[in-house]
Short mmCIF file of C-alpha atoms and ligand atoms in Angstrom, two decimals:
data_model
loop_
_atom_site.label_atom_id
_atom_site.label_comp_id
_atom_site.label_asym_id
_atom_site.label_seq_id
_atom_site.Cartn_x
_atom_site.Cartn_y
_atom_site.Cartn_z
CA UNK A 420 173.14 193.36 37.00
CA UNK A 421 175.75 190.59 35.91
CA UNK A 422 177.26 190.84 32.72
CA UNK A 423 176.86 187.75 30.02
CA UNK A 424 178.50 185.10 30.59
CA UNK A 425 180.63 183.84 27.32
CA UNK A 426 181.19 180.37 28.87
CA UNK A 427 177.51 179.84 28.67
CA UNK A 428 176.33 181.69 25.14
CA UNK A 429 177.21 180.34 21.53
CA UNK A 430 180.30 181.46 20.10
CA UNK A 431 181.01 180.54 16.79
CA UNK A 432 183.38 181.58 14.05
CA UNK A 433 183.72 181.39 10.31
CA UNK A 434 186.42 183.02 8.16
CA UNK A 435 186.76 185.57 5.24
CA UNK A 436 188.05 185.01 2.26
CA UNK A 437 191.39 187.58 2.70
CA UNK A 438 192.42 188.65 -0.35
CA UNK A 439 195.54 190.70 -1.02
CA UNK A 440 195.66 194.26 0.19
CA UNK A 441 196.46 195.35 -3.01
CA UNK A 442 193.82 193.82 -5.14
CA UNK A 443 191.36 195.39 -3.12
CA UNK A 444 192.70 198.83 -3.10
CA UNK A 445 192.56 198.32 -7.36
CA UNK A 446 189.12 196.75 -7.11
CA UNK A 447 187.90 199.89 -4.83
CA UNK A 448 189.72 202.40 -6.96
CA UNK A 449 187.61 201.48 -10.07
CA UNK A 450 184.38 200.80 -8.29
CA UNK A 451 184.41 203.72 -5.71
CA UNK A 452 184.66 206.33 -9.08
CA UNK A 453 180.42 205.78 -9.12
CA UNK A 454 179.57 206.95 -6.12
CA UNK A 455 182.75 209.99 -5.43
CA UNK A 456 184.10 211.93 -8.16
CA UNK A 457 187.75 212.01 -6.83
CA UNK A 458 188.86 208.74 -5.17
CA UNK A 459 192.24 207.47 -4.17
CA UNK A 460 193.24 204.28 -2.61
CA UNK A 461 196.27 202.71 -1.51
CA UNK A 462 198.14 200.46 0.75
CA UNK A 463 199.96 202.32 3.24
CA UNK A 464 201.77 202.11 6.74
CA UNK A 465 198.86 203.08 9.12
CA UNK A 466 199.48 206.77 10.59
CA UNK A 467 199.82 206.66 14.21
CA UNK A 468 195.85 206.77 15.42
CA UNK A 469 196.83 207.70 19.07
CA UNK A 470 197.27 211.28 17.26
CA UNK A 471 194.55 214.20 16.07
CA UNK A 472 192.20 213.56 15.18
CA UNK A 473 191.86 210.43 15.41
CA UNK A 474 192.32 210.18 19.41
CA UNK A 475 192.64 206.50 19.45
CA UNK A 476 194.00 204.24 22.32
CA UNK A 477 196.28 202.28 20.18
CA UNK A 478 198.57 203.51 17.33
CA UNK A 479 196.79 200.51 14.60
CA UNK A 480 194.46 198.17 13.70
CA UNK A 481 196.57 195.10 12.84
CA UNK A 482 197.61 191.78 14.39
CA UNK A 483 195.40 189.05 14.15
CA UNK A 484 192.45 191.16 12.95
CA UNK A 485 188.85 189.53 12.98
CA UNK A 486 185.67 190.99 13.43
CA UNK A 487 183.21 190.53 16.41
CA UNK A 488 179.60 190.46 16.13
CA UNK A 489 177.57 190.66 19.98
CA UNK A 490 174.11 189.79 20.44
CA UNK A 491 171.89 191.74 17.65
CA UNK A 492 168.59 194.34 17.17
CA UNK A 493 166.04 191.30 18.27
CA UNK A 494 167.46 192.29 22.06
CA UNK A 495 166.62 196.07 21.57
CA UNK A 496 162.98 195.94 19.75
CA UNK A 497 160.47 194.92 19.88
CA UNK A 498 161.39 195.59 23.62
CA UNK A 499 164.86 195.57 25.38
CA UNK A 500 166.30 192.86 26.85
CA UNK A 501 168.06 194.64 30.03
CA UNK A 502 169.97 191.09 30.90
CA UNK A 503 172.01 191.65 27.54
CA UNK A 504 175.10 193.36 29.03
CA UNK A 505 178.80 192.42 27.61
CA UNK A 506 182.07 192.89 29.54
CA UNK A 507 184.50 194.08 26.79
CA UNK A 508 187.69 193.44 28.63
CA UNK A 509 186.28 190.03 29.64
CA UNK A 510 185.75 189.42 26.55
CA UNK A 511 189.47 190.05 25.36
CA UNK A 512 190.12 187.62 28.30
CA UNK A 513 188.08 184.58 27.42
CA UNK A 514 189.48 184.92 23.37
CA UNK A 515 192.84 184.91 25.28
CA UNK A 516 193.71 188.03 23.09
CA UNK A 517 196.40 190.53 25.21
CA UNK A 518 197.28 192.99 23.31
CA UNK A 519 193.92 193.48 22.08
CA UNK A 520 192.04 196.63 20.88
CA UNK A 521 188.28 196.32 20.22
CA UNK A 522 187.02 199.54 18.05
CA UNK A 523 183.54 199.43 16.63
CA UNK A 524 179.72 200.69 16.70
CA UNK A 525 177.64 199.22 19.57
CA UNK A 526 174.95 200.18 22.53
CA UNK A 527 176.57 201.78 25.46
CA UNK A 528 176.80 200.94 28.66
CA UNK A 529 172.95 202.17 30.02
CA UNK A 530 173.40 201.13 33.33
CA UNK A 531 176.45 203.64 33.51
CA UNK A 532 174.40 206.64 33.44
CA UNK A 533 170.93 205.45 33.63
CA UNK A 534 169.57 205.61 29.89
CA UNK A 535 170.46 203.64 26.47
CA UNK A 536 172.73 205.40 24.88
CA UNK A 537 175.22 205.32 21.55
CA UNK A 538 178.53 203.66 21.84
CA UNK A 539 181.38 204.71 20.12
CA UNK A 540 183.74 201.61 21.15
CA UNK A 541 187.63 201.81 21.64
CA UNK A 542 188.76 199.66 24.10
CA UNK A 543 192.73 197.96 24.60
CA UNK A 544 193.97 195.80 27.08
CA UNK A 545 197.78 195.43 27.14
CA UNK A 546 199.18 193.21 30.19
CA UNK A 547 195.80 193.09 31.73
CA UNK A 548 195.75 196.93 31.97
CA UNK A 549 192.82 198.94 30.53
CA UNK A 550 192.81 201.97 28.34
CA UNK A 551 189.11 202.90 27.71
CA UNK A 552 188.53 205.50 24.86
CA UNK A 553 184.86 204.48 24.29
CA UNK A 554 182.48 207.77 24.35
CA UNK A 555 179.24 207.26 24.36
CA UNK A 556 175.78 209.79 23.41
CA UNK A 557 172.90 210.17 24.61
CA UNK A 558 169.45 212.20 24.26
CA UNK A 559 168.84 215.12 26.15
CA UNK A 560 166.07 217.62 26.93
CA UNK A 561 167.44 221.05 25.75
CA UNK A 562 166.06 224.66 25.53
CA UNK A 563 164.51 226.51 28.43
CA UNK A 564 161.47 224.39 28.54
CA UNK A 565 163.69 221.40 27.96
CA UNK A 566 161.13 220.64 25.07
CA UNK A 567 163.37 219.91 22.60
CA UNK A 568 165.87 217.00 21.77
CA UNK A 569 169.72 217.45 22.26
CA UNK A 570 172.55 215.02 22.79
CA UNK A 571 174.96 214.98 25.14
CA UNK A 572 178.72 213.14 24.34
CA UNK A 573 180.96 211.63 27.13
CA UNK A 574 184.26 209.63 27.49
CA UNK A 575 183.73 206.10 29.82
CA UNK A 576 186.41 205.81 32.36
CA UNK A 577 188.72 202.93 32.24
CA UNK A 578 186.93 200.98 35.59
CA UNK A 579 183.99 200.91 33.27
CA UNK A 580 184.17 198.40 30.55
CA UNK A 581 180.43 196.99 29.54
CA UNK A 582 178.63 197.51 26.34
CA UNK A 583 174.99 196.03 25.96
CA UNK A 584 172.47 194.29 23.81
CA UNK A 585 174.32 194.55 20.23
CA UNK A 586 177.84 195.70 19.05
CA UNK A 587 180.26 195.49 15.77
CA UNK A 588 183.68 195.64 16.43
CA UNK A 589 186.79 194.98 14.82
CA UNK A 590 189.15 193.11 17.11
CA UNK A 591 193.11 193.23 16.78
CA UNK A 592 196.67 193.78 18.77
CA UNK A 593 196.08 197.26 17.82
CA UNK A 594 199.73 197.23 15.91
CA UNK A 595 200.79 199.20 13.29
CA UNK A 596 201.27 197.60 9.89
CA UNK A 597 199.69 197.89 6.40
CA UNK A 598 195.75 199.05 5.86
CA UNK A 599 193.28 200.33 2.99
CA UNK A 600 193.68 204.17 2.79
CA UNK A 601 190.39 204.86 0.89
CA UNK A 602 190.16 208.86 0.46
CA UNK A 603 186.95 209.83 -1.76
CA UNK A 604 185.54 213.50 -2.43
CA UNK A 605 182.75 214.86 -3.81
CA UNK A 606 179.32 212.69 -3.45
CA UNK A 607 177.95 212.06 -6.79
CA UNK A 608 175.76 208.86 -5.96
CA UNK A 609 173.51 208.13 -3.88
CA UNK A 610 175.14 205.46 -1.13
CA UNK A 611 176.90 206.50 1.76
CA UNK A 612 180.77 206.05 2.07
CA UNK A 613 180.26 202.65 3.90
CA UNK A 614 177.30 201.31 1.77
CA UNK A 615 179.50 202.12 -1.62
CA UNK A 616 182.66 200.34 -0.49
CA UNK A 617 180.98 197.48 0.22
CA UNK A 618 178.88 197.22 -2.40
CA UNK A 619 182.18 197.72 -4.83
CA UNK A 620 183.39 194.72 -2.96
CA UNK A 621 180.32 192.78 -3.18
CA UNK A 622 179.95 193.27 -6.94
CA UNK A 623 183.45 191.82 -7.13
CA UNK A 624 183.75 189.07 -4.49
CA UNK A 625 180.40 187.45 -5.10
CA UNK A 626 179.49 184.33 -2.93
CA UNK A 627 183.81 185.03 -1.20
CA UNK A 628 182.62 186.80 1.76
CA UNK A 629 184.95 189.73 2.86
CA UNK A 630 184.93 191.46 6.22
CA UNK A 631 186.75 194.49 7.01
CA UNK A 632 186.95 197.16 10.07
CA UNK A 633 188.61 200.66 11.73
CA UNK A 634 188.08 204.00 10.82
CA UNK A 635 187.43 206.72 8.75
CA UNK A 636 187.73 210.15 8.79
CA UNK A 637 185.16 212.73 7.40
CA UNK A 638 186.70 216.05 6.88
CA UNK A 639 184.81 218.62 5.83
CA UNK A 640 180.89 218.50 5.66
CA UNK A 641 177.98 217.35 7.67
CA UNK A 642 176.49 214.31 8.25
CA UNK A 643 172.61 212.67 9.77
CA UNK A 644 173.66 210.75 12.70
CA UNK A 645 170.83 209.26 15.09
CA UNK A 646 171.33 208.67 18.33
CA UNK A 647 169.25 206.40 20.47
CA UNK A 648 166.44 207.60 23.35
CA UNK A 649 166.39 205.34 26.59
CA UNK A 650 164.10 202.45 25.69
CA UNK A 651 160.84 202.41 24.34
CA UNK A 652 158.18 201.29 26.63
CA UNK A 653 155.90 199.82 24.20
CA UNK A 654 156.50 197.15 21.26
CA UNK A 655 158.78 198.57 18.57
CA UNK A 656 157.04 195.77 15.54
CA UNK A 657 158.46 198.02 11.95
CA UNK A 658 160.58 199.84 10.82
CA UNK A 659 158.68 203.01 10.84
CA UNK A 660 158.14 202.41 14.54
CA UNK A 661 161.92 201.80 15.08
CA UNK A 662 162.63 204.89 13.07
CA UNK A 663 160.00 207.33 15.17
CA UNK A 664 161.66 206.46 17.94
CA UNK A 665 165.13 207.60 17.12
CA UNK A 666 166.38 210.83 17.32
CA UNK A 667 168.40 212.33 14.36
CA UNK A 668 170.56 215.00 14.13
CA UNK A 669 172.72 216.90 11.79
CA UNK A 670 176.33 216.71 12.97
CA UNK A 671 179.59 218.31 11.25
CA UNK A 672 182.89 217.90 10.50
CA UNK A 673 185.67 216.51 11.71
CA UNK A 674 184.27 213.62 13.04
CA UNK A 675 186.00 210.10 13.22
CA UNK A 676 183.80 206.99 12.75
CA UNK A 677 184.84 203.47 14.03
CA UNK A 678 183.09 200.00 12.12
CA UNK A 679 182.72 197.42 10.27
CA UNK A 680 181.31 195.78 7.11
CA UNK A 681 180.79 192.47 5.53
CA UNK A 682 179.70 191.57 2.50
CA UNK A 683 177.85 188.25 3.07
CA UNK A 684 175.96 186.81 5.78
CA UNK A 685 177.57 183.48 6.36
CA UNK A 686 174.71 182.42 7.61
CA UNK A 687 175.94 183.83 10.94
CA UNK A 688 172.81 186.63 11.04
CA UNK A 689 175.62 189.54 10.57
CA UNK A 690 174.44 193.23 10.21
CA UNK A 691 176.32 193.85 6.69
CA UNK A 692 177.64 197.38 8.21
CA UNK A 693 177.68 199.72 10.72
CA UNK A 694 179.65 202.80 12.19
CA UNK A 695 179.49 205.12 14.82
CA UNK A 696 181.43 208.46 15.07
CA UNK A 697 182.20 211.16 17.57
CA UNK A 698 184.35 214.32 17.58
CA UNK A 699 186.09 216.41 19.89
CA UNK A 700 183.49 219.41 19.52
CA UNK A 701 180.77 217.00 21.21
CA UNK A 702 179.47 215.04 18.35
CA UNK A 703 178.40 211.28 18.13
CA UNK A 704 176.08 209.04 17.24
CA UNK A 705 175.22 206.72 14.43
CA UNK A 706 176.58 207.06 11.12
CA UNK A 707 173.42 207.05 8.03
CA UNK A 708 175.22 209.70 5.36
CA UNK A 709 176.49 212.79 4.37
CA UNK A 710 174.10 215.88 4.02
CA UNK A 711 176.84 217.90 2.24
CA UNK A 712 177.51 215.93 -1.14
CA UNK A 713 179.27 218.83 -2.78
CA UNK A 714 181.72 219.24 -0.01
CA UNK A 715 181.58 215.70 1.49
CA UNK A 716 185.89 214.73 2.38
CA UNK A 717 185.83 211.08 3.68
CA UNK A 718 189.44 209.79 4.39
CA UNK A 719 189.35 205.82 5.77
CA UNK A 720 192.06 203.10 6.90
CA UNK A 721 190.75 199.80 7.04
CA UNK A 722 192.13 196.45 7.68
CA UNK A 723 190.94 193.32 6.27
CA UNK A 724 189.53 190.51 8.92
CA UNK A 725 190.54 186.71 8.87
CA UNK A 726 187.56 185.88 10.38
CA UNK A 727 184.34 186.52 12.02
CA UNK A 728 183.46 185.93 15.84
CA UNK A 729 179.43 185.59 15.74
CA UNK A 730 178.70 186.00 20.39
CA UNK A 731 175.76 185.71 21.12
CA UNK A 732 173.47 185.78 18.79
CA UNK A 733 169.67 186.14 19.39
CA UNK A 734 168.05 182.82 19.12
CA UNK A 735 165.22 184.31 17.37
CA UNK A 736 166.44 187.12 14.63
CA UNK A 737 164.32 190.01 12.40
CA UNK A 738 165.68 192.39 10.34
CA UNK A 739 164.45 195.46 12.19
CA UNK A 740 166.48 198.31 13.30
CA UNK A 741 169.55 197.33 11.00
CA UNK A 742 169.93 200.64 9.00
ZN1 ZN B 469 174.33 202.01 15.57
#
């Protein structure tokens, strides 16, 4: 099945307001204190991400950062849209962006194995050439009757480079430079690490619409991750049906989760935030929250986004399946 092609789907963009690095690092320190009891933030050199245990294929998340938005939930329920496939490293090629590094939460690649699966998206292109860190999860039968639900985690190889129906990605040269170190400890509120720093940002920005992507780290603990069955064969209409139909799991620590997060809309039909993690013990999925407040040990670098690339997006929206 052919891929989408971006010469013939709406592509717009609209940019962030980009404040300074350190304004938001002051603004998160204060607001972050609700939700964490210890919480540090700074602006920092990024550490090398190629390293443990972070495993990434390029060293940073800076040069030229913006954030790219691809297709949306309305092609996975009420019933999947198979046609919705996206070339990643085609992508980089029609935005004319070499170095690029695309790292981010998305569907993987279904026809690669057969099912729908998680994707866990890290993807560079540097003089044409591929490196392909993307790992992607599944569902699987386990136990000896294979009657109960298990998930199996794999890395893509670099000849494969699709994703499909919906993804949220930060895209940059993958350089190092200066990011948000956001470290916060001990869960005393009830939003997840995500949810809090962008509702600290919200409360402060207003109507100025930030954006912001890469990683983050959680240390010790456990999180609920769910992780996508193959398609459902009849209508997914609520949110209750959506959420019967995913599988969720308790996952631990360390586990490294790759996103994004906006605080505003811009009328572009953006999912306000979304990660996906994996580790090296076998882990991945889709990030909801820790299950471990006491001994939750989040440690994140993000970089802020100039702008927001908006591919794709489904002609007619809902907001199912967003969570
Ligand atoms: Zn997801």
């Amino acid at each position: 099945m052919a891929s989408v092609d971006y010469s013939q789907v709406p592509i717009k963009e609209k940019p962030f307001h980009k404040p300074p690095l350190t304004e938001v690092a002051d603004v998160l320190s204060r607001g972050l204190t609700a939700t964490f009891e210890a919480v540090s933030v700074a602006v920092v050199e990024c550490p090398d991400l190629t390293r443990p245990p972070f495993n990434l294929t390029t060293q940073g998340l800076c040069g030229d950062p913006k954030l790219v938005e691809l297709g949306g939930p309305p092609y996975l329920v009420p019933l999947v849209q198979r046609d919705k496939l996206y070339d990643l490293a085609a992508l980089t090629r029609h935005l004319h962006r070499d170095p690029a590094n695309l790292v981010g939460a998305g569907a993987g690649p279904w026809p690669h194995i057969g099912v729908n699966c998680e994707g866990i998206i890290d993807l560079s292109v540097r003089n044409g050439s591929v490196s392909q860190g993307t790992r992607i999860v599944s569902v699987e039968p386990v136990g000896a009757a294979k009657g109960s639900s298990g998930y199996l985690q794999r890395r893509l190889p670099p000849t494969e480079t699709r994703t499909a129906l919906l993804g949220n990605y930060l895209l940059s040269e993958g350089r190092p430079g200066k990011v948000l170190k956001v470290v916060a400890k001990k869960r005393i509120g009830e939003s997840n690490f995500i949810t809090a720093i962008r509702e600290t940002l919200k409360n402060h920005y207003g109507d100025k619409v930030v954006g912001l992507g890469g990683t983050f780290l959680l240390r010790e603990g456990r999180v609920k991750y769910h992780v996508m069955p193959d398609f459902s064969t009849t209508a997914l209409c609520s949110d209750a049906d959506v959420d019967g139909w995913l599988h969720y799991f308790e996952m631990k620590a360390p586990l490294v989760q790759l996103g994004t997060l906006v605080t505003g809309d811009l009328d572009l039909d953006l999912r306000v935030q979304h990660f996906h993690g994996w580790s090296e013990h076998g882990d991945g999925g889709h990030y909801h929250h820790d299950t471990t407040p006491a001994s939750a040990h989040y440690e994140g670098y993000f970089t802020l986004a100039g702008s927001v690339l908006r591919i794709d997006p489904p002609a007619d929206t809902h907001g199912l399946g967003r969570d």
